[in-house]
């Protein structure tokens, strides 16, 4: 009885246009954060990224039309319904999308185990698009070249990386923590 007698029907997620996503994000926040999963093929990972993105106040997601998990029932279930709350757009070419984001005032920040700055030292006080690399391969080299910054997550031992959804969650949380601390008078971001 795993389904507990409930039958449901999943309709494909309605997505929005790329420029509409950018405009919407900039209207919602002076320093919005978008997420760009690069070729995330595991639907469980994509669903978990969506869930964390919504929980941490991310304004939208940019997905490539190729080599990415489809927005299906598995993604929806793993997102615990958050897929309905996150504006998502599809693009044919991530390099072109990144160029457009830069022209629109976004800084591209790659999440990378060998990133040049710890996520705790990076200041998330600007419009940002966070690039999360795929399972096993990380961020593709051409896309990494297009990053304005790369951030890493400090590790306590010999494990040198997290899976895509866990890494995204850590970075989403740090960005949110800094924004919340900035709003409180007398609090400094550490």
N, CA and C of each residue as an Amber inpcrd file, in Angstrom:
protein
   570
   0.8050000  -1.2020000   0.0000000   0.0000000   0.0000000   0.0000000
   0.8440000   1.2590000   0.0000000   1.9330000   1.2310000  -0.6990000
   2.8450000   2.3820000  -0.7260000   2.1550000   3.6350000  -1.2460000
   1.1560000   3.4470000  -2.1190000   0.4780000   4.6220000  -2.6670000
  -0.6430000   5.1120000  -1.7700000  -0.9540000   4.4090000  -0.7040000
  -1.9740000   4.7690000   0.2830000  -3.3360000   5.0430000  -0.3590000
  -3.6330000   4.3450000  -1.4490000  -4.9390000   4.4650000  -2.0800000
  -5.1440000   5.7400000  -2.8740000  -4.0950000   6.5180000  -3.0620000
  -4.2240000   7.7760000  -3.7900000  -3.6630000   7.5900000  -5.1890000
  -4.4370000   8.0170000  -6.1610000  -3.9950000   7.9720000  -7.5420000
  -3.8670000   9.4070000  -8.0150000  -2.7900000   9.7030000  -8.6830000
  -2.5940000  11.0630000  -9.1770000  -2.1130000  11.0320000 -10.6080000
  -2.1990000  12.1760000 -11.2300000  -1.7350000  12.3230000 -12.5960000
  -0.7530000  13.4820000 -12.6340000   0.4120000  13.2660000 -13.2390000
   1.4100000  14.3180000 -13.3410000   1.3380000  14.9310000 -14.7210000
   1.1590000  16.2370000 -14.7660000   1.2180000  16.9640000 -16.0290000
   2.6060000  17.5690000 -16.1470000   3.1400000  17.6250000 -17.3440000
   4.4620000  18.2180000 -17.4920000   4.4920000  19.6420000 -16.9320000
   5.6170000  19.9970000 -16.3250000   5.8140000  21.3210000 -15.7400000
   5.7450000  22.3710000 -16.8420000   4.9510000  23.4190000 -16.5920000
   4.8880000  24.5310000 -17.5360000   6.1110000  25.4100000 -17.2980000
   6.8910000  25.6060000 -18.3340000   8.0930000  26.4170000 -18.2110000
   7.8400000  27.8070000 -18.7930000   8.7810000  28.7210000 -18.5450000
   8.6460000  30.0750000 -19.0700000   9.8180000  30.3750000 -19.9950000
   9.7280000  31.4710000 -20.7320000  10.8020000  31.8700000 -21.6320000
  12.0300000  32.3430000 -20.8670000  13.1760000  32.2370000 -21.4990000
  14.4410000  32.5950000 -20.8660000  14.4650000  34.0690000 -20.4470000
  14.1050000  34.9620000 -21.3560000  14.1230000  36.3960000 -21.0330000
  13.0800000  36.7260000 -19.9700000  11.9670000  36.0310000 -20.0060000
  10.9320000  36.2060000 -18.9780000  11.4670000  35.7910000 -17.5990000
  12.2350000  34.7180000 -17.5460000  12.8350000  34.2660000 -16.2870000
  13.7920000  35.3250000 -15.7340000  14.6280000  35.8800000 -16.5960000
  15.5800000  36.9120000 -16.1740000  14.8350000  38.1220000 -15.6250000
  13.8430000  38.6050000 -16.3730000  13.0680000  39.7780000 -15.9400000
  12.3650000  39.5140000 -14.6170000  11.7670000  38.3460000 -14.4890000
  11.0520000  37.9830000 -13.2640000  12.0010000  37.9580000 -12.0660000
  13.1770000  37.3690000 -12.2410000  14.1560000  37.2890000 -11.1480000
  14.6050000  38.6770000 -10.7170000  14.8640000  39.5520000 -11.6800000
  15.3230000  40.9060000 -11.3650000  14.2180000  41.7490000 -10.7350000
  12.9600000  41.4320000 -11.0410000  11.8340000  42.1350000 -10.4080000
  11.6460000  41.6850000  -8.9620000  11.9230000  40.4100000  -8.6820000
  11.7040000  39.8500000  -7.3420000  12.7770000  40.2650000  -6.3420000
  13.9820000  40.5690000  -6.8270000  15.0940000  40.8440000  -5.9140000
  16.1240000  41.7380000  -6.6010000  16.7660000  42.6070000  -5.8130000
  17.8550000  43.4020000  -6.3820000  19.0900000  42.5300000  -6.6090000
  19.2080000  41.4700000  -5.8420000  20.3180000  40.5250000  -5.9910000
  19.7820000  39.1020000  -6.1100000  19.1090000  38.8000000  -7.2320000
  18.5240000  37.4610000  -7.3680000  19.5870000  36.3870000  -7.5680000
  19.1830000  35.1690000  -7.2870000  20.0440000  34.0120000  -7.5300000
  19.2830000  33.0220000  -8.4040000  19.9110000  32.6340000  -9.5030000
  19.3870000  31.5940000 -10.3820000  20.3030000  30.3840000 -10.2610000
  19.8100000  29.2340000 -10.6700000  20.6400000  28.0280000 -10.6680000
  20.6410000  27.4270000 -12.0680000  21.8290000  26.9760000 -12.4800000
  22.0040000  26.3400000 -13.7870000  22.6220000  24.9610000 -13.5630000
  21.8120000  23.9080000 -13.5200000  22.3780000  22.5550000 -13.4350000
  22.9230000  22.1580000 -14.8100000  24.2080000  21.8670000 -14.8860000
  24.8560000  21.5210000 -16.1490000  24.8200000  20.0120000 -16.3600000
  23.9340000  19.5710000 -17.2230000  23.8160000  18.1570000 -17.6010000
  23.5600000  17.2270000 -16.4170000  22.7200000  17.6350000 -15.4880000
  22.3240000  16.7640000 -14.3730000  21.3520000  15.7330000 -14.9430000
  21.7750000  14.4740000 -14.9970000  20.9710000  13.4460000 -15.6460000
  20.1760000  12.5800000 -14.6790000  20.5130000  12.6130000 -13.4180000
  19.7960000  11.8230000 -12.4170000  18.5540000  12.5960000 -11.9760000
  17.3560000  12.0590000 -12.2400000  16.1350000  12.7880000 -11.8740000
  16.0020000  13.0140000 -10.3700000  16.5780000  12.1160000  -9.5620000
  16.5330000  12.2990000  -8.1040000  17.3630000  13.5170000  -7.6980000
  18.5440000  13.6590000  -8.3060000  19.3880000  14.8220000  -8.0410000
  18.7040000  16.1100000  -8.4880000  18.1290000  16.0960000  -9.6900000
  17.4650000  17.2980000 -10.1980000  16.2940000  17.6790000  -9.3030000
  15.5010000  16.6940000  -8.8870000  14.3810000  16.9700000  -7.9840000
  14.8400000  17.5350000  -6.6590000  15.9390000  16.9870000  -6.1230000
  16.4760000  17.4900000  -4.8480000  17.0140000  18.9100000  -5.0040000
  17.6490000  19.2110000  -6.1420000  18.1330000  20.5750000  -6.3950000
  16.9550000  21.5410000  -6.4380000  15.8820000  21.1540000  -7.1090000
  14.6940000  22.0080000  -7.1950000  14.1140000  22.2540000  -5.8040000
  14.0000000  21.1990000  -5.0170000  13.4410000  21.3430000  -3.6620000
  14.2810000  22.3000000  -2.8180000  15.5900000  22.1200000  -2.8350000
  16.4780000  22.9960000  -2.0720000  16.4440000  24.4220000  -2.6070000
  16.3800000  24.5710000  -3.9170000  16.3370000  25.9080000  -4.5180000
  15.1210000  26.6860000  -4.0240000  13.9690000  26.0430000  -4.0080000
  12.7550000  26.7110000  -3.5310000  12.8760000  27.0240000  -2.0430000
  13.3520000  26.0630000  -1.2630000  13.4770000  26.2610000   0.1860000
  14.4280000  27.4010000   0.5310000  15.4420000  27.6190000  -0.2920000
  16.4610000  28.6330000  -0.0010000  16.2650000  29.9300000  -0.7840000
  15.1180000  30.0780000  -1.4440000  14.7820000  31.3570000  -2.0670000
  15.4040000  31.6350000  -3.4180000  15.8070000  30.6070000  -4.1350000
  16.3510000  30.8000000  -5.4840000  15.2070000  31.2530000  -6.3950000
  15.4780000  32.2150000  -7.2910000  14.4170000  32.8050000  -8.1110000
  14.1050000  32.0550000  -9.4040000  14.9510000  31.1210000  -9.8350000
  14.6490000  30.4050000 -11.0640000  15.7560000  29.4470000 -11.4580000
  15.4440000  28.6150000 -12.4590000  16.3740000  27.5880000 -12.9330000
  16.4550000  27.6250000 -14.4520000  17.6800000  27.4650000 -14.9630000
  17.9270000  27.4050000 -16.4000000  18.4220000  25.9970000 -16.7220000
  17.6970000  25.2990000 -17.5850000  18.0710000  23.9380000 -17.9880000
  18.3810000  23.9060000 -19.4750000  19.3690000  23.1030000 -19.8520000
  19.6520000  22.8960000 -21.2600000  18.6940000  21.8400000 -21.8080000
  18.4210000  21.9100000 -23.0830000  17.4790000  20.9630000 -23.6960000
  18.1080000  19.5930000 -23.9490000  19.4120000  19.4790000 -23.7300000
  20.1170000  18.2310000 -24.0300000  20.8410000  17.7110000 -22.7940000
  20.9060000  16.3980000 -22.6700000  21.6660000  15.7250000 -21.6110000
  21.2910000  16.1950000 -20.2070000  20.0010000  16.2950000 -19.9650000
  19.5020000  16.6480000 -18.6340000  18.2720000  15.7910000 -18.3560000
  18.0510000  15.4820000 -17.0970000  16.8740000  14.6820000 -16.7310000
  15.6050000  15.4150000 -17.1570000  14.6280000  14.7010000 -17.7100000
  13.3620000  15.3520000 -18.0630000  12.5880000  15.7240000 -16.7990000
  11.7600000  16.7400000 -16.9100000  10.9230000  17.1440000 -15.7740000
   9.7280000  16.1940000 -15.7100000   9.9470000  15.0240000 -15.1380000
   8.9270000  13.9770000 -15.1060000   8.4250000  13.7270000 -13.6840000
   7.6850000  12.6320000 -13.5200000   7.1030000  12.2950000 -12.2210000
   8.1660000  12.0930000 -11.1420000   9.2920000  11.4870000 -11.5060000
  10.3560000  11.2430000 -10.5310000  10.9310000  12.5570000 -10.0180000
  11.2030000  13.4880000 -10.9280000  11.7160000  14.8000000 -10.5310000
  10.6920000  15.5000000  -9.6410000   9.4280000  15.4530000 -10.0400000
   8.3740000  16.1040000  -9.2510000   8.2840000  15.5020000  -7.8540000
   8.3350000  14.1710000  -7.7710000   8.2460000  13.5050000  -6.4690000
   9.4530000  13.8480000  -5.5970000  10.6470000  13.8150000  -6.1810000
  11.8600000  14.1320000  -5.4070000  11.8990000  15.5970000  -4.9770000
  11.1970000  16.4470000  -5.7070000  11.1480000  17.8640000  -5.3270000
  10.0820000  18.1200000  -4.2650000   9.3160000  17.0900000  -3.9240000
   8.2090000  17.2080000  -2.9570000   7.2400000  18.3220000  -3.3420000
   7.0100000  18.4550000  -4.6420000   6.0570000  19.4520000  -5.1300000
   6.6580000  20.8190000  -5.3820000   7.9140000  21.0280000  -4.9940000
   8.5560000  22.3400000  -5.1740000   8.6930000  22.7130000  -6.6460000
   8.6570000  21.7180000  -7.5250000   8.7630000  21.9810000  -8.9640000
   7.6870000  22.9670000  -9.4280000   6.5530000  22.9710000  -8.7530000
   5.4590000  23.8770000  -9.1310000   5.7130000  25.3120000  -8.6850000
   6.7060000  25.5230000  -7.8240000   6.9650000  26.8600000  -7.2780000
   8.1990000  27.5280000  -7.8670000   8.9910000  26.7930000  -8.6220000
  10.2350000  27.3460000  -9.1560000  10.0860000  27.6560000 -10.6450000
  10.2660000  28.9220000 -11.0420000  10.2530000  29.2320000 -12.4750000
  11.4280000  28.5240000 -13.1640000  11.1200000  27.8080000 -14.2350000
  12.1360000  27.0390000 -14.9630000  12.0480000  27.3790000 -16.4420000
  13.2090000  27.4970000 -17.0720000  13.2640000  27.7360000 -18.5120000
  14.2120000  26.7320000 -19.1590000  13.9850000  26.4850000 -20.4350000
  14.8520000  25.6120000 -21.2240000  15.6220000  26.4740000 -22.2170000
  16.9050000  26.1670000 -22.4130000  17.6990000  26.8470000 -23.4330000
  18.4050000  25.7980000 -24.2830000  18.7110000  26.1640000 -25.5290000
  19.3880000  25.2320000 -26.4260000  20.8940000  25.2130000 -26.1850000
  21.4490000  26.3430000 -25.7440000  22.8960000  26.4620000 -25.6170000
  23.2410000  27.2070000 -24.3330000  23.8900000  26.5180000 -23.3870000
  24.2110000  27.1480000 -22.1020000  25.2510000  28.2540000 -22.2330000
  26.1970000  28.1280000 -23.1510000  27.1920000  29.1910000 -23.3290000
  26.5140000  30.4870000 -23.7550000  25.5800000  30.3920000 -24.6890000
  24.8360000  31.5830000 -25.1210000  23.9750000  32.1230000 -23.9900000
  23.3550000  31.2280000 -23.2250000  22.5160000  31.6550000 -22.0960000
  23.3630000  32.3810000 -21.0540000  24.5550000  31.8680000 -20.7850000
  25.4510000  32.5120000 -19.8250000  25.8410000  33.9040000 -20.3160000
  26.1280000  34.0410000 -21.6110000  26.4660000  35.3590000 -22.1720000
  25.3040000  36.3330000 -21.9800000  24.0840000  35.8680000 -22.2050000
  22.9030000  36.7190000 -22.0210000  22.7200000  37.0860000 -20.5560000
  22.9330000  36.1370000 -19.6650000  22.8310000  36.4310000 -18.2330000
  23.8480000  37.4990000 -17.8320000  25.0740000  37.3880000 -18.3350000
  26.1020000  38.3870000 -18.0300000  25.6780000  39.7640000 -18.5420000
  25.1440000  39.8080000 -19.7690000  24.6750000  41.0770000 -20.3390000
  23.5420000  41.6700000 -19.5070000  22.8010000  40.8170000 -18.8150000
  21.6740000  41.2540000 -17.9820000  22.1070000  41.6090000 -16.5620000
  23.4030000  41.5300000 -16.2820000  23.9130000  41.9350000 -14.9770000
  24.1880000  40.8090000 -13.9980000  24.0470000  39.5680000 -14.4290000
  24.3220000  38.4290000 -13.5470000  25.8080000  38.0720000 -13.5920000
  26.3170000  37.6410000 -12.4560000  27.6620000  37.0950000 -12.3510000
  27.5180000  35.5760000 -12.3240000  28.3710000  34.8980000 -13.0530000
  28.2980000  33.4390000 -13.1440000  29.2760000  32.8410000 -12.1310000
  28.7320000  32.0240000 -11.2310000  29.5190000  31.4350000 -10.1520000
  29.4420000  29.9130000 -10.2750000  30.5740000  29.2970000 -10.5490000
  30.6330000  27.8450000 -10.6590000  30.9180000  27.2120000  -9.3090000
  30.1820000  26.1500000  -8.9980000  30.4280000  25.3840000  -7.7750000
  31.3900000  24.2620000  -8.1570000  32.6040000  24.3140000  -7.5960000
  33.6620000  23.4110000  -8.0340000  34.5310000  23.0150000  -6.8400000
  34.8360000  21.7130000  -6.6850000  35.6880000  21.2950000  -5.5640000
  37.0400000  22.0160000  -5.5360000  37.5060000  22.4680000  -6.7040000
  38.7840000  23.1930000  -6.7840000  38.5580000  24.6920000  -6.9790000
  37.3940000  25.1790000  -6.5800000  37.0750000  26.5950000  -6.7350000
  38.0930000  27.4880000  -6.0540000  38.2580000  28.6940000  -6.5820000
  39.2880000  29.6080000  -6.0870000  38.9250000  30.2650000  -4.7570000
  37.6410000  30.2760000  -4.3970000  37.1990000  30.9270000  -3.1620000
  36.2880000  29.9890000  -2.3850000  36.4750000  29.9310000  -1.0820000
  35.5510000  29.1740000  -0.2360000  34.1800000  29.8380000  -0.3030000
  33.1380000  29.0400000  -0.3050000  31.7850000  29.6120000  -0.3460000
  31.5210000  30.5000000   0.8680000  32.2590000  30.3000000   1.9560000
  32.0550000  31.0980000   3.1620000  32.7800000  32.4370000   3.0960000
  33.7230000  32.5740000   2.1780000  34.4210000  33.8430000   1.9760000
  33.8290000  34.6420000   0.8200000  33.0430000  33.9880000  -0.0120000
  32.4440000  34.6570000  -1.1650000  31.2550000  35.4980000  -0.7150000
  31.1080000  36.6790000  -1.2750000  29.9800000  37.5580000  -0.9350000
  28.8960000  37.4200000  -2.0040000  27.7570000  36.8950000  -1.6030000
  26.6300000  36.6770000  -2.5080000  25.7400000  37.9230000  -2.5540000
  26.3490000  39.0940000  -2.7860000  25.6000000  40.3480000  -2.7250000
  25.4440000  40.9980000  -4.0950000  25.1830000  40.1850000  -5.0850000
  25.0120000  40.6460000  -6.4600000  24.1030000  39.6560000  -7.1780000
  23.5660000  40.0180000  -8.3450000  22.8010000  39.0290000  -9.1160000
  23.7330000  37.8860000  -9.5440000  23.3350000  36.6680000  -9.2110000
  24.2050000  35.5050000  -9.4280000  23.4440000  34.3870000 -10.1360000
  24.1520000  33.7050000 -11.0300000  23.6710000  32.4440000 -11.5930000
  24.6760000  31.3790000 -11.1690000  24.2070000  30.4280000 -10.3620000
  25.0630000  29.3580000  -9.8320000  25.0830000  28.1790000 -10.7960000
  26.2510000  27.8020000 -11.2280000  26.4260000  26.6980000 -12.1620000
  26.8470000  25.4560000 -11.3830000  26.0240000  24.4030000 -11.4630000
  26.2970000  23.1420000 -10.7700000  26.6640000  22.0930000 -11.8140000
  27.8170000  21.4750000 -11.6560000  28.2730000  20.4710000 -12.6000000
  27.5520000  19.1440000 -12.4530000  27.6820000  18.3380000 -13.4850000
  26.9970000  17.0460000 -13.5230000  27.6660000  16.0280000 -12.6120000
  26.9270000  14.9500000 -12.3750000  27.4220000  13.8460000 -11.5690000
  28.6560000  13.2500000 -12.2430000  29.7490000  13.1920000 -11.5360000
  30.9460000  12.5540000 -12.0630000  31.8460000  13.4420000 -12.9000000
  31.2950000  14.3430000 -13.6900000  32.1180000  15.1560000 -14.5890000
  32.3230000  16.5830000 -14.0950000  31.4290000  17.0750000 -13.2870000
  31.5330000  18.4660000 -12.8600000  31.1010000  19.4180000 -13.9660000
  31.5470000  20.6560000 -13.8530000  31.2080000  21.6740000 -14.8510000
  32.0660000  21.4430000 -16.0940000  31.4310000  21.4780000 -17.2600000
  32.1780000  21.2990000 -18.5080000  33.2200000  22.4200000 -18.6680000
  34.3950000  22.1080000 -19.2330000  35.4900000  23.0900000 -19.3290000
  35.0980000  24.4200000 -19.9780000  34.3650000  24.3940000 -21.0820000
  33.9810000  25.6440000 -21.7450000  33.1160000  26.5040000 -20.8300000
  32.1960000  25.8710000 -20.1180000  31.3400000  26.6270000 -19.2050000
  32.1450000  27.1560000 -18.0270000  33.1010000  26.3620000 -17.5420000
  33.9400000  26.8140000 -16.4210000  34.7290000  28.0610000 -16.8190000
  35.1960000  28.1060000 -18.0870000  35.9140000  29.2900000 -18.5780000
  35.0230000  30.5300000 -18.5410000  33.7290000  30.3300000 -18.6920000
  32.7860000  31.4530000 -18.7030000  32.3590000  31.8900000 -17.3080000
  32.8230000  31.1910000 -16.2730000  32.4800000  31.5830000 -14.9000000
  33.2850000  32.8190000 -14.4990000  32.6150000  33.7460000 -13.8390000
  33.3070000  34.9120000 -13.2880000  34.0530000  34.5230000 -12.0160000
  33.4950000  33.5690000 -11.2890000  34.0770000  33.0840000 -10.0340000
  33.8250000  31.5850000  -9.9400000  34.6740000  30.8890000  -9.1890000
  34.3730000  29.5120000  -8.8010000  34.4860000  29.4380000  -7.2840000
  33.5280000  28.7620000  -6.6750000  33.5220000  28.6190000  -5.2210000
  33.5950000  27.1420000  -4.8560000  34.2460000  26.8870000  -3.7380000
  34.3660000  25.5210000  -3.2400000  33.7030000  25.4250000  -1.8740000
  33.4490000  24.2020000  -1.4660000  32.8870000  23.9240000  -0.1470000
  33.9910000  23.2630000   0.6700000  34.4420000  23.9030000   1.7580000
  35.4950000  23.2900000   2.5720000  35.0450000  21.9330000   3.1170000
  35.9430000  20.9660000   3.0660000  35.6590000  19.6170000   3.5550000
  36.5360000  19.3190000   4.7720000  36.0140000  18.5000000   5.6720000
  36.7190000  18.2010000   6.9220000  37.7330000  17.0700000   6.7940000
  37.6520000  16.2750000   5.7180000  38.5700000  15.1380000   5.5990000
  38.8500000  14.8200000   4.1430000  39.2010000  13.5830000   3.8380000
  39.6440000  13.2170000   2.4960000  38.5360000  13.1820000   1.4450000
  37.2920000  13.2510000   1.8550000  36.2110000  13.3520000   0.8650000
  36.3390000  14.7370000   0.2440000  36.4920000  14.8000000  -1.0800000
  36.7680000  16.0980000  -1.6850000  35.6020000  16.7180000  -2.4390000
  34.4500000  16.0380000  -2.4540000  33.3070000  16.6400000  -3.1360000
  32.0080000  16.0220000  -2.6310000  30.9300000  16.7230000  -2.9020000
  29.5820000  16.2510000  -2.5790000  28.8470000  15.9770000  -3.8800000
  27.7170000  15.2630000  -3.8040000  26.9540000  15.1040000  -5.0360000
  26.3280000  16.4520000  -5.4010000  25.8310000  16.5450000  -6.6180000
  25.3510000  17.8200000  -7.1500000  24.2790000  18.4620000  -6.2750000
  23.3090000  17.6810000  -5.8230000  22.2190000  18.2770000  -5.0340000
  22.7020000  18.7190000  -3.6580000  23.5990000  17.9530000  -3.0410000
  24.1220000  18.3410000  -1.7230000  24.9730000  19.6020000  -1.8380000
  25.8290000  19.6640000  -2.8440000  26.6620000  20.8560000  -3.0480000
  25.7900000  22.0770000  -3.3130000  24.7830000  21.9080000  -4.1670000
  23.8710000  23.0210000  -4.4330000  23.2010000  23.5110000  -3.1700000
  22.7380000  22.5910000  -2.3380000  22.0530000  22.9640000  -1.0970000
  22.9670000  23.7680000  -0.1790000  24.2160000  23.3470000  -0.0360000
  25.1570000  24.0800000   0.8210000  25.3310000  25.5100000   0.3100000
  25.5260000  25.6680000  -0.9810000  25.7430000  27.0000000  -1.5590000
  24.4670000  27.8340000  -1.4910000  23.3160000  27.2340000  -1.7990000
  22.0410000  27.9720000  -1.7010000  21.8560000  28.4930000  -0.2800000
  22.1550000  27.6370000   0.7010000  21.9770000  28.0350000   2.0960000
  22.9220000  29.1800000   2.4620000  24.1800000  29.0920000   2.0470000
  25.1360000  30.1560000   2.3790000  24.7030000  31.4810000   1.7560000
  24.2270000  31.4500000   0.5220000  23.7360000  32.6810000  -0.1160000
  22.5550000  33.2510000   0.6680000  21.6250000  32.3930000   1.0730000
  20.4660000  32.8400000   1.8550000  20.9040000  33.3700000   3.2150000
  21.8080000  32.6690000   3.8840000  22.2810000  33.0990000   5.2000000
  22.8810000  34.5050000   5.1300000  23.7060000  34.7380000   4.1160000
  24.3100000  36.0640000   3.9750000  23.2550000  37.1330000   3.7300000
  22.2800000  36.8270000   2.8840000  21.2260000  37.8120000   2.5970000
  20.3950000  38.0990000   3.8380000  20.0810000  37.0760000   4.6250000
  19.2940000  37.2790000   5.8470000  20.0890000  38.0640000   6.8840000
  21.3790000  37.7670000   7.0380000  22.2170000  38.5020000   7.9920000
  22.3650000  39.9590000   7.6010000  22.4180000  40.2200000   6.3050000
  22.5730000  41.5910000   5.8200000  21.3470000  42.4360000   6.1580000
  20.1750000  41.8080000   6.2150000  18.9270000  42.5210000   6.5010000
  18.7810000  42.8800000   7.9730000  19.5180000  42.1980000   8.8490000
  19.3890000  42.4340000  10.2900000  20.3560000  43.5280000  10.7240000
  19.8450000  44.6290000  11.3000000  20.7460000  45.6920000  11.7450000
  21.6930000  45.1800000  12.8260000  22.9360000  45.6280000  12.7550000
  23.9050000  45.2600000  13.7780000  24.5400000  43.9020000  13.5860000
  24.1050000  43.1550000  12.5760000  24.6830000  41.8280000  12.3300000
  25.6970000  41.9380000  11.2060000  26.8110000  41.2910000  11.3660000
  27.7720000  41.2600000  10.2740000  27.8130000  39.8540000   9.6880000
  28.0710000  39.7820000   8.4110000  28.1780000  38.4980000   7.7350000
  29.5610000  37.9400000   7.9910000  29.6030000  36.7090000   8.4990000
  30.9040000  36.0850000   8.7640000  31.0560000  34.8400000   7.9470000
